PDB file of C-alpha atoms in Angstrom:
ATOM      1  CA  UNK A   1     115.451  46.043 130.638  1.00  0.00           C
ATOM      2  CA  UNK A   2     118.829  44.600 132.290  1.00  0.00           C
ATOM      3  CA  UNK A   3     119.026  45.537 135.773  1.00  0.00           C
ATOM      4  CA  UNK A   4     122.625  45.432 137.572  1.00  0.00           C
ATOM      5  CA  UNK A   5     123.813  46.038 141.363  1.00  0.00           C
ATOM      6  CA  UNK A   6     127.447  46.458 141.232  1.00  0.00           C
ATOM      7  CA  UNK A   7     130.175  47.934 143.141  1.00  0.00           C
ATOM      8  CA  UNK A   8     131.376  50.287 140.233  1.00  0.00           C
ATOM      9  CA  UNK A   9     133.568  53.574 138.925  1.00  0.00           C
ATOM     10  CA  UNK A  10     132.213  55.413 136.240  1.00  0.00           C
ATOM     11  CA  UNK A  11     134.099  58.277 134.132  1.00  0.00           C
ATOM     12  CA  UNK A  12     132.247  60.506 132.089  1.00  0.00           C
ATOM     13  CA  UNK A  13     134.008  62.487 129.400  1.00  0.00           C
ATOM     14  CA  UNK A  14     132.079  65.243 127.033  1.00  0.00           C
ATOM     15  CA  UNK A  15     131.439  68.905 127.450  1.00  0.00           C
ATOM     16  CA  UNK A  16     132.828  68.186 131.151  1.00  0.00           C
ATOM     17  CA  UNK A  17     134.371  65.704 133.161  1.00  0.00           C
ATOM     18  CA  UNK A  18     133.003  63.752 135.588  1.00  0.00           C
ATOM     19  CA  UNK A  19     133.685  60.607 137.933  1.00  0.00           C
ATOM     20  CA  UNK A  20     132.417  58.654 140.464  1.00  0.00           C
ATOM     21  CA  UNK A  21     134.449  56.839 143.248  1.00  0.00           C
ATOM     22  CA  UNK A  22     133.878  52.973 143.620  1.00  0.00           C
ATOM     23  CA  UNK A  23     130.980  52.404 145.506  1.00  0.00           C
ATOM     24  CA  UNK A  24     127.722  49.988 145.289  1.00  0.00           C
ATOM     25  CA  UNK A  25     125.107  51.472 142.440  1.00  0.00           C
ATOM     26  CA  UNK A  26     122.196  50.578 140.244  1.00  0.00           C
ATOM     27  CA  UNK A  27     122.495  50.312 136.632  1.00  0.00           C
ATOM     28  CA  UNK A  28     119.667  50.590 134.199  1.00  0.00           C
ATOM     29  CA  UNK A  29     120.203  49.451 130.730  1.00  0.00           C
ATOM     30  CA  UNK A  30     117.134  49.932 129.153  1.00  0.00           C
ATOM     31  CA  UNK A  31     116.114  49.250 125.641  1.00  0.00           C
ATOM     32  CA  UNK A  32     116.030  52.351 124.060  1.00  0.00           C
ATOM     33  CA  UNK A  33     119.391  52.513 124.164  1.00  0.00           C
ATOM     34  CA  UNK A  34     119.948  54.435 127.282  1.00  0.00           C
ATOM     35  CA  UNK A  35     122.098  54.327 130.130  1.00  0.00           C
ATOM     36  CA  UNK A  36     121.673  55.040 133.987  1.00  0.00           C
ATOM     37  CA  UNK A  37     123.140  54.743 136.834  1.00  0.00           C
ATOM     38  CA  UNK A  38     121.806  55.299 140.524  1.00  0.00           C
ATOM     39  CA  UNK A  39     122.557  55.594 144.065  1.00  0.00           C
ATOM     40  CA  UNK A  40     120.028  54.567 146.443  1.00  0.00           C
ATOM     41  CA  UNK A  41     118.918  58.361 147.672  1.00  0.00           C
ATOM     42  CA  UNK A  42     119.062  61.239 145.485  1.00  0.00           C
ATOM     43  CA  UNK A  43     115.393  59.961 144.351  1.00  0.00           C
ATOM     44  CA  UNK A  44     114.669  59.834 140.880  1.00  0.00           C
ATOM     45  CA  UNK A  45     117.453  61.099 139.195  1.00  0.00           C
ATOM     46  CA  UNK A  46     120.495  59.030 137.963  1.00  0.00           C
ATOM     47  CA  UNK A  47     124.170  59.914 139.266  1.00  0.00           C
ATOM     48  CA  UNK A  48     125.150  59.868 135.439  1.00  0.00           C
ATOM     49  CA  UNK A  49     123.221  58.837 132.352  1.00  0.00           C
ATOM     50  CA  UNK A  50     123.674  58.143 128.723  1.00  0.00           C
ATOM     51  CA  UNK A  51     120.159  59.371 126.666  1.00  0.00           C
ATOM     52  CA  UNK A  52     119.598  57.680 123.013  1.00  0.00           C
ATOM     53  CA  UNK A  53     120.725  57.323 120.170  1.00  0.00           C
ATOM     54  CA  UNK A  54     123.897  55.610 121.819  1.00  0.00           C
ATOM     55  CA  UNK A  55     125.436  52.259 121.725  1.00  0.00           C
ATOM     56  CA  UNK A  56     126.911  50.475 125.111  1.00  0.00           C
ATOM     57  CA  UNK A  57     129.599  47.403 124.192  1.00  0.00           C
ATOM     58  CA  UNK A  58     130.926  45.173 127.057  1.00  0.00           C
ATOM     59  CA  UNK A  59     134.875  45.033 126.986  1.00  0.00           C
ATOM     60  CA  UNK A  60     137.317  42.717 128.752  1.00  0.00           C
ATOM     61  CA  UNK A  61     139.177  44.592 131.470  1.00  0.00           C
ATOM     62  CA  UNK A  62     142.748  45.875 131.199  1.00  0.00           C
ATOM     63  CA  UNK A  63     145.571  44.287 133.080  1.00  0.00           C
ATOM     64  CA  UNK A  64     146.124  46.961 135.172  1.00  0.00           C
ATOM     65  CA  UNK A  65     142.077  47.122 135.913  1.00  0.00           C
ATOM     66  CA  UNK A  66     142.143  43.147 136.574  1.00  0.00           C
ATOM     67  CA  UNK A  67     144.476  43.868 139.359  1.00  0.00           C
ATOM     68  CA  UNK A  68     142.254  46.408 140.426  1.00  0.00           C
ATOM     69  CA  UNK A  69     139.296  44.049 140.512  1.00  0.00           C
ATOM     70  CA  UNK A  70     137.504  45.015 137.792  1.00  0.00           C
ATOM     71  CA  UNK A  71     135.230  42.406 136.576  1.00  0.00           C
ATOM     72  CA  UNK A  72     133.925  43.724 133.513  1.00  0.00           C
ATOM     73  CA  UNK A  73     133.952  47.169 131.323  1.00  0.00           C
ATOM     74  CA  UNK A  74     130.868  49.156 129.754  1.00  0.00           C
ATOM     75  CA  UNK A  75     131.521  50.835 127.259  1.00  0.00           C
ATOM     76  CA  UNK A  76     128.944  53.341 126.312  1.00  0.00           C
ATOM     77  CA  UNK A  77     129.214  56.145 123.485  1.00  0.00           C
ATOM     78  CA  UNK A  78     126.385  58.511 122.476  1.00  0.00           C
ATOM     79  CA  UNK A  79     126.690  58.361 118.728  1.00  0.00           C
ATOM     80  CA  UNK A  80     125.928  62.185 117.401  1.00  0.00           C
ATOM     81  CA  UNK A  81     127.931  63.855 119.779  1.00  0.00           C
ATOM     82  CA  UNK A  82     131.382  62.553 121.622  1.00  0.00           C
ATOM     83  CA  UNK A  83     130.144  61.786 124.852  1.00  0.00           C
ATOM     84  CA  UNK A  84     131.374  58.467 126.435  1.00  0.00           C
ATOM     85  CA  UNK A  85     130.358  56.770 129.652  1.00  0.00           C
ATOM     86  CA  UNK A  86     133.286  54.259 131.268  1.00  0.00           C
ATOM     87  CA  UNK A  87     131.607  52.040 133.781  1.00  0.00           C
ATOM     88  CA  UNK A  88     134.067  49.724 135.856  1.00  0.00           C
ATOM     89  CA  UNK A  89     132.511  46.797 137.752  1.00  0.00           C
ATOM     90  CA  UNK A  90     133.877  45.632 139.954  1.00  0.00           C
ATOM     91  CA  UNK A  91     131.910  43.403 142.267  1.00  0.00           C
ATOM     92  CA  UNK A  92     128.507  42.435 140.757  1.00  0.00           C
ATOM     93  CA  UNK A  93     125.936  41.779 143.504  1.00  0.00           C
ATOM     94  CA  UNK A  94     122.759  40.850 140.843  1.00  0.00           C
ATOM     95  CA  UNK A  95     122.522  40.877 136.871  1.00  0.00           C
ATOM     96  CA  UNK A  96     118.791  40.009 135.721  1.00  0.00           C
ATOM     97  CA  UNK A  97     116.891  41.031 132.261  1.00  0.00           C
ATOM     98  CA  UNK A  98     113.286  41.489 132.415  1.00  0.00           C
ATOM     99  CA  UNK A  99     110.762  42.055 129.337  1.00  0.00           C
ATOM    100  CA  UNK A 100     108.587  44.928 130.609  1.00  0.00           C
ATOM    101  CA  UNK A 101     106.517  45.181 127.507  1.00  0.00           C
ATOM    102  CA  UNK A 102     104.816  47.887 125.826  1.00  0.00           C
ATOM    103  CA  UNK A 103     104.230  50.532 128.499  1.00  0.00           C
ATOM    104  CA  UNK A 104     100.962  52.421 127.712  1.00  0.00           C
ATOM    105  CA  UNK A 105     102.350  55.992 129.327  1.00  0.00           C
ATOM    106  CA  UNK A 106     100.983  57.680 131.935  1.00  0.00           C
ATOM    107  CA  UNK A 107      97.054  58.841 132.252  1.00  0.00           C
ATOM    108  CA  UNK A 108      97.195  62.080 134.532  1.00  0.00           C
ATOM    109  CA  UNK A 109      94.352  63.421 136.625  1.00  0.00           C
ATOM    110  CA  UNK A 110      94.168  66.950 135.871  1.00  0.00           C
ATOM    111  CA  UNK A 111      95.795  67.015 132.434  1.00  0.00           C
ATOM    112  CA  UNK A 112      94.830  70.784 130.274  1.00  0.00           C
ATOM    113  CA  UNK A 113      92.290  68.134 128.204  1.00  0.00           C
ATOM    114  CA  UNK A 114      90.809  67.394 130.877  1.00  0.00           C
ATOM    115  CA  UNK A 115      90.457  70.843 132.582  1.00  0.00           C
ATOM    116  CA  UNK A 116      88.998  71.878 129.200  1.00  0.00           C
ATOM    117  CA  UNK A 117      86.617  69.619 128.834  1.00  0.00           C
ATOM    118  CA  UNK A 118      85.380  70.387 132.731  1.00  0.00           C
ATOM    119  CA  UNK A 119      85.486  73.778 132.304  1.00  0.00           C
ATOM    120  CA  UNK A 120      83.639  73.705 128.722  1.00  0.00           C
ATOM    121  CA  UNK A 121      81.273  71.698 130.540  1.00  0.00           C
ATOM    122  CA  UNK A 122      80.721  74.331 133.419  1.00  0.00           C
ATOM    123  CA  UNK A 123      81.320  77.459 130.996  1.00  0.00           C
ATOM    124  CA  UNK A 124      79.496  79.713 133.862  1.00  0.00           C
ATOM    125  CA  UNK A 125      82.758  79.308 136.213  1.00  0.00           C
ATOM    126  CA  UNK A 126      84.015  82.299 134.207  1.00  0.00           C
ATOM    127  CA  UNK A 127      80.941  84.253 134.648  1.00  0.00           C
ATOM    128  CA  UNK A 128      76.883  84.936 135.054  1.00  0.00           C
ATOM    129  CA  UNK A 129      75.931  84.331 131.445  1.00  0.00           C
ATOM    130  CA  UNK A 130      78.811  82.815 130.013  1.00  0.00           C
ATOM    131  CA  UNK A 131      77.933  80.181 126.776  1.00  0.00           C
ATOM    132  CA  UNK A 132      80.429  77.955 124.984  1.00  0.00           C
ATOM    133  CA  UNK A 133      80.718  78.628 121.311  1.00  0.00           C
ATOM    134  CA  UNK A 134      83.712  75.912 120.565  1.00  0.00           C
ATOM    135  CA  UNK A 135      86.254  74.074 122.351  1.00  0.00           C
ATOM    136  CA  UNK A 136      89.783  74.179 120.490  1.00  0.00           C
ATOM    137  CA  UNK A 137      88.699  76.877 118.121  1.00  0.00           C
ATOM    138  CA  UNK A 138      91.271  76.805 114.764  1.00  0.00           C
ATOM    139  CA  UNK A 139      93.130  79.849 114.005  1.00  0.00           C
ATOM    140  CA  UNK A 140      96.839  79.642 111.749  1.00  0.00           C
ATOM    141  CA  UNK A 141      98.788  79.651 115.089  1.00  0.00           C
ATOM    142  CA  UNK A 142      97.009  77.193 116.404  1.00  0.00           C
ATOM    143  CA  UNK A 143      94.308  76.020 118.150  1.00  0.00           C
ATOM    144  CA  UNK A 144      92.454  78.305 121.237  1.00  0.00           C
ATOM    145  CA  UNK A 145      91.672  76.070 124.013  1.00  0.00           C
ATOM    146  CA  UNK A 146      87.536  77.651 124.385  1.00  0.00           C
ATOM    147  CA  UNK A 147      86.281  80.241 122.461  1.00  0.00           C
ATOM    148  CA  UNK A 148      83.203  81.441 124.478  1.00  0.00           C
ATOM    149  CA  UNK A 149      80.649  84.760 124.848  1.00  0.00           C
ATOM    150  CA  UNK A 150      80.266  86.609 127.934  1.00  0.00           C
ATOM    151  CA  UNK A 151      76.715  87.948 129.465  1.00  0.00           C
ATOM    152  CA  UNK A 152      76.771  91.219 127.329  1.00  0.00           C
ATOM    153  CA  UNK A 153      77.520  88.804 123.686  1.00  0.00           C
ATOM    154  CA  UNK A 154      81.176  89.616 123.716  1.00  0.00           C
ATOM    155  CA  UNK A 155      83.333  86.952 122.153  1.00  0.00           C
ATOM    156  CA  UNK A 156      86.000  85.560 125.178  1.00  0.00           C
ATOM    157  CA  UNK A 157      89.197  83.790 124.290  1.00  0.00           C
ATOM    158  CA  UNK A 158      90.077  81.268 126.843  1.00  0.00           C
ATOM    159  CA  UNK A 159      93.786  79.907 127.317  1.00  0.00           C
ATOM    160  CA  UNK A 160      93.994  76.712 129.939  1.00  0.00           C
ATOM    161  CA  UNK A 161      97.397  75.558 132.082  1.00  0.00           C
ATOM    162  CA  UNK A 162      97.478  73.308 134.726  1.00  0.00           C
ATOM    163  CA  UNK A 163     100.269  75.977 135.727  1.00  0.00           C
ATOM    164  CA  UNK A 164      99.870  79.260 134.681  1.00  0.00           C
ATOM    165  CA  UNK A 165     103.816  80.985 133.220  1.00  0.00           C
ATOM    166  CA  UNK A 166     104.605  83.604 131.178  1.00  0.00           C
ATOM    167  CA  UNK A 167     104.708  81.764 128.501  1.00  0.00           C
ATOM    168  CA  UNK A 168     100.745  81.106 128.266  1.00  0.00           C
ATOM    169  CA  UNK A 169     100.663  84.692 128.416  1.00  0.00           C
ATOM    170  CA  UNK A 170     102.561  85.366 125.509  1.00  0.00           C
ATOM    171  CA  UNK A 171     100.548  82.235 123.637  1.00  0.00           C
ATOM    172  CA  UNK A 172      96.786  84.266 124.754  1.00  0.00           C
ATOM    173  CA  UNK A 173      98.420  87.239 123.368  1.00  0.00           C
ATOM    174  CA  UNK A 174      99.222  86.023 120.130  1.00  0.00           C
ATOM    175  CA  UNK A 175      95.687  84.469 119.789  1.00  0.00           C
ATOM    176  CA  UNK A 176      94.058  87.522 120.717  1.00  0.00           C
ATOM    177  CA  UNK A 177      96.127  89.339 117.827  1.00  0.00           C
ATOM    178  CA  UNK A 178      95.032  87.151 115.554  1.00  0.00           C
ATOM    179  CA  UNK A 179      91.145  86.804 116.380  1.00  0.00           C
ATOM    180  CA  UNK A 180      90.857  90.311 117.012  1.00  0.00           C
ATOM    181  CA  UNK A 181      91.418  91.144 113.128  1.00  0.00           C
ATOM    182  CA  UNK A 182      87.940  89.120 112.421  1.00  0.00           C
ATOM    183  CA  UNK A 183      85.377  91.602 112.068  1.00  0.00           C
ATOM    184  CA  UNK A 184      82.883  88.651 113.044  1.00  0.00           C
ATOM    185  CA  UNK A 185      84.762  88.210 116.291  1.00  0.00           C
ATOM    186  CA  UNK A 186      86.102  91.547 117.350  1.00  0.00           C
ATOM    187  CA  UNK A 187      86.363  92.814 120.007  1.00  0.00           C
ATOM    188  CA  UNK A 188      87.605  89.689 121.645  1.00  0.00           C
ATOM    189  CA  UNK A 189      88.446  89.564 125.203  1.00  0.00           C
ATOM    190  CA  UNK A 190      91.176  87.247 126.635  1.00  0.00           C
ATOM    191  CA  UNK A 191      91.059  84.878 129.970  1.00  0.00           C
ATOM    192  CA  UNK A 192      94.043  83.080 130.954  1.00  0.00           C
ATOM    193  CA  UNK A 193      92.195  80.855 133.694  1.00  0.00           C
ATOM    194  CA  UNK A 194      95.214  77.649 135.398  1.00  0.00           C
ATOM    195  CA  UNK A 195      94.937  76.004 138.355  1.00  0.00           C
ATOM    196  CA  UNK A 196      98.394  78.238 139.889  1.00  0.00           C
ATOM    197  CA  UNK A 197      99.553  81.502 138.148  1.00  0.00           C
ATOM    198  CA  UNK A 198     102.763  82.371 138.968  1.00  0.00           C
ATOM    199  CA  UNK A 199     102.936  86.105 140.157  1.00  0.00           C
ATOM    200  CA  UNK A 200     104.586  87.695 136.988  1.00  0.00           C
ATOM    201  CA  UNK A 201     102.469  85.777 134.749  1.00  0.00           C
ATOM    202  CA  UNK A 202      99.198  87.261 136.151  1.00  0.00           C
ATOM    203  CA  UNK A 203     101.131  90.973 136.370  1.00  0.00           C
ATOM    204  CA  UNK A 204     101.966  90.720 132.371  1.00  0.00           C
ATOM    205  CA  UNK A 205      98.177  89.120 132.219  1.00  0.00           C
ATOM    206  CA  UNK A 206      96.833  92.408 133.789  1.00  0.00           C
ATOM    207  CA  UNK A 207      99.018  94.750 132.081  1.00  0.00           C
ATOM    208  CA  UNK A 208      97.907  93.563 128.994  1.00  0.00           C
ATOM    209  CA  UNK A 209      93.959  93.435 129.839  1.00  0.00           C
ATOM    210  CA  UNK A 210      93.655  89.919 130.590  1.00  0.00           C
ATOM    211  CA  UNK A 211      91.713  88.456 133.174  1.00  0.00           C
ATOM    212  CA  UNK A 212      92.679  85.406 135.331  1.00  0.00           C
ATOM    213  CA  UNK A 213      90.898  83.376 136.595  1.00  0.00           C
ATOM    214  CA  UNK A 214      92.142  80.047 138.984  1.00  0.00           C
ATOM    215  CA  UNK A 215      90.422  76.958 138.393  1.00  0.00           C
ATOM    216  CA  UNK A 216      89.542  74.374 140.736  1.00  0.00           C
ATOM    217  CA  UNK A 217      89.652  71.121 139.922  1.00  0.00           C
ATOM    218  CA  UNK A 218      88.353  69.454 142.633  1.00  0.00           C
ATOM    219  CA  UNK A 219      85.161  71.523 142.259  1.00  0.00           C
ATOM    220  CA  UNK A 220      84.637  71.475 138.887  1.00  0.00           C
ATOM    221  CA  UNK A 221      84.280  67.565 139.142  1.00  0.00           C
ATOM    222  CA  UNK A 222      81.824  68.414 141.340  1.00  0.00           C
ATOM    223  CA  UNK A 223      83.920  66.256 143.942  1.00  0.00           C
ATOM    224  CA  UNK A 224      84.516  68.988 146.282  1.00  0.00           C
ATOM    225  CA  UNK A 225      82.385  71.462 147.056  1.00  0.00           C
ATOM    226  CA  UNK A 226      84.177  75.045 147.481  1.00  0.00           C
ATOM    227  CA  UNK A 227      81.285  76.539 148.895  1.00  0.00           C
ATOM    228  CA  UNK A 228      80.329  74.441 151.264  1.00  0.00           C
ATOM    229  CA  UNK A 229      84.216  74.232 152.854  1.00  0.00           C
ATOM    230  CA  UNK A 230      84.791  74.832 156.539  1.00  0.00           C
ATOM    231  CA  UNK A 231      88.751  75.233 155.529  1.00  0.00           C
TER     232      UNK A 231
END
């Protein structure tokens, strides 16, 4: 990754037009390809950014932009599409390349997997007399997160977000479709269970005779205790 502080104007030309005014910015080149550039606020996201597949090529400034002070020009063009980046430096404070190696991504706590497994684990969240059957059942759509049976031997469908949308609706919906044409499995009963439902997602949930249920993490990890909570 090459890391620049420089006092800079950058024009941005595409499906609009944008500049920025000379002032002191970061620049990221990293080695993907892609561009960014940053102020120091604003807090993660660039000012302006090329994404890959593009190509960046240093040019020797104008005359006109060597009386201007320009030190050197980057010249960065996205290479399916006609989007160009113009970065003027002017004054370059620091210029230093650093090898940051193979990342190995980020391991979130409270990822679905892991909600599955936890709630798999501690099937009786959903209910007295709840038993697992299978976690990530197959059906032709795709996979249902737990396929479990209620007190009475009913068959359960259960559909896991961290956040719980509309869209995880409509996904339990089409499962249920599907599972409910198996004689061996019908009737099958849907639970959309997240740790936050938005509001319209449970109203569609309910409309359509699904039950939700939040999940919480903490307790399930059997780190924190809900019952036993003063607050």
């Amino acid at each position: 990754m090459r890391v620049v502080i420089a006092q800079c104007t950058v024009d941005y030309h595409g499906a609009l037009q944008a500049h920025l005014p000379l002032a002191t910015r970061l620049l990221m080149v990293k080695t993907d390809g892609s561009v960014l550039i940053h102020s120091d606020g604003g807090s993660y996201k660039p000012l302006n950014w090329m994404a890959p597949p593009c190509t960046m090529t240093e040019v020797e400034p104008d005359e006109v932009e060597r009386e201007q002070g320009v030190q050197a020009v980057w010249l960065v063009r996205h290479r399916k599409r006609e989007d160009t980046l113009r970065i003027l430096l002017h004054e370059i404070a620091s210029d230093t390349s650093h090898d940051l190696g193979t990342d190995p991504g980020l391991v979130k706590d409270g990822v679905e997997a892991q909600l599955q497994s936890l709630l798999a684990e501690h099937i009786h969240t959903l209910g007295h007399g709840y038993r697992l059957v299978r976690r990530e059942y197959p059906t032709a759509i795709g996979p249902v997160d737990i396929l479990c049976k209620d007190a009475d031997g009913a068959t359960v469908a259960v559909e896991i977000k961290r956040r719980g949308e509309i869209d995880g609706v409509e996904q339990l919906t089409r499962y249920l479709e599907l599972l409910n044409r198996d004689p061996m499995l019908a009737p099958v009963e849907g639970v959309f269970a997240a740790q936050v439902i938005k509001p319209q997602a449970r109203v569609l949930a309910t409309d359509r005779g699904i039950r939700c249920v939040t999940l919480d993490y903490e307790a399930l990890r059997g780190i924190d205790d809900a019952d036993s909570r003063l607050f």
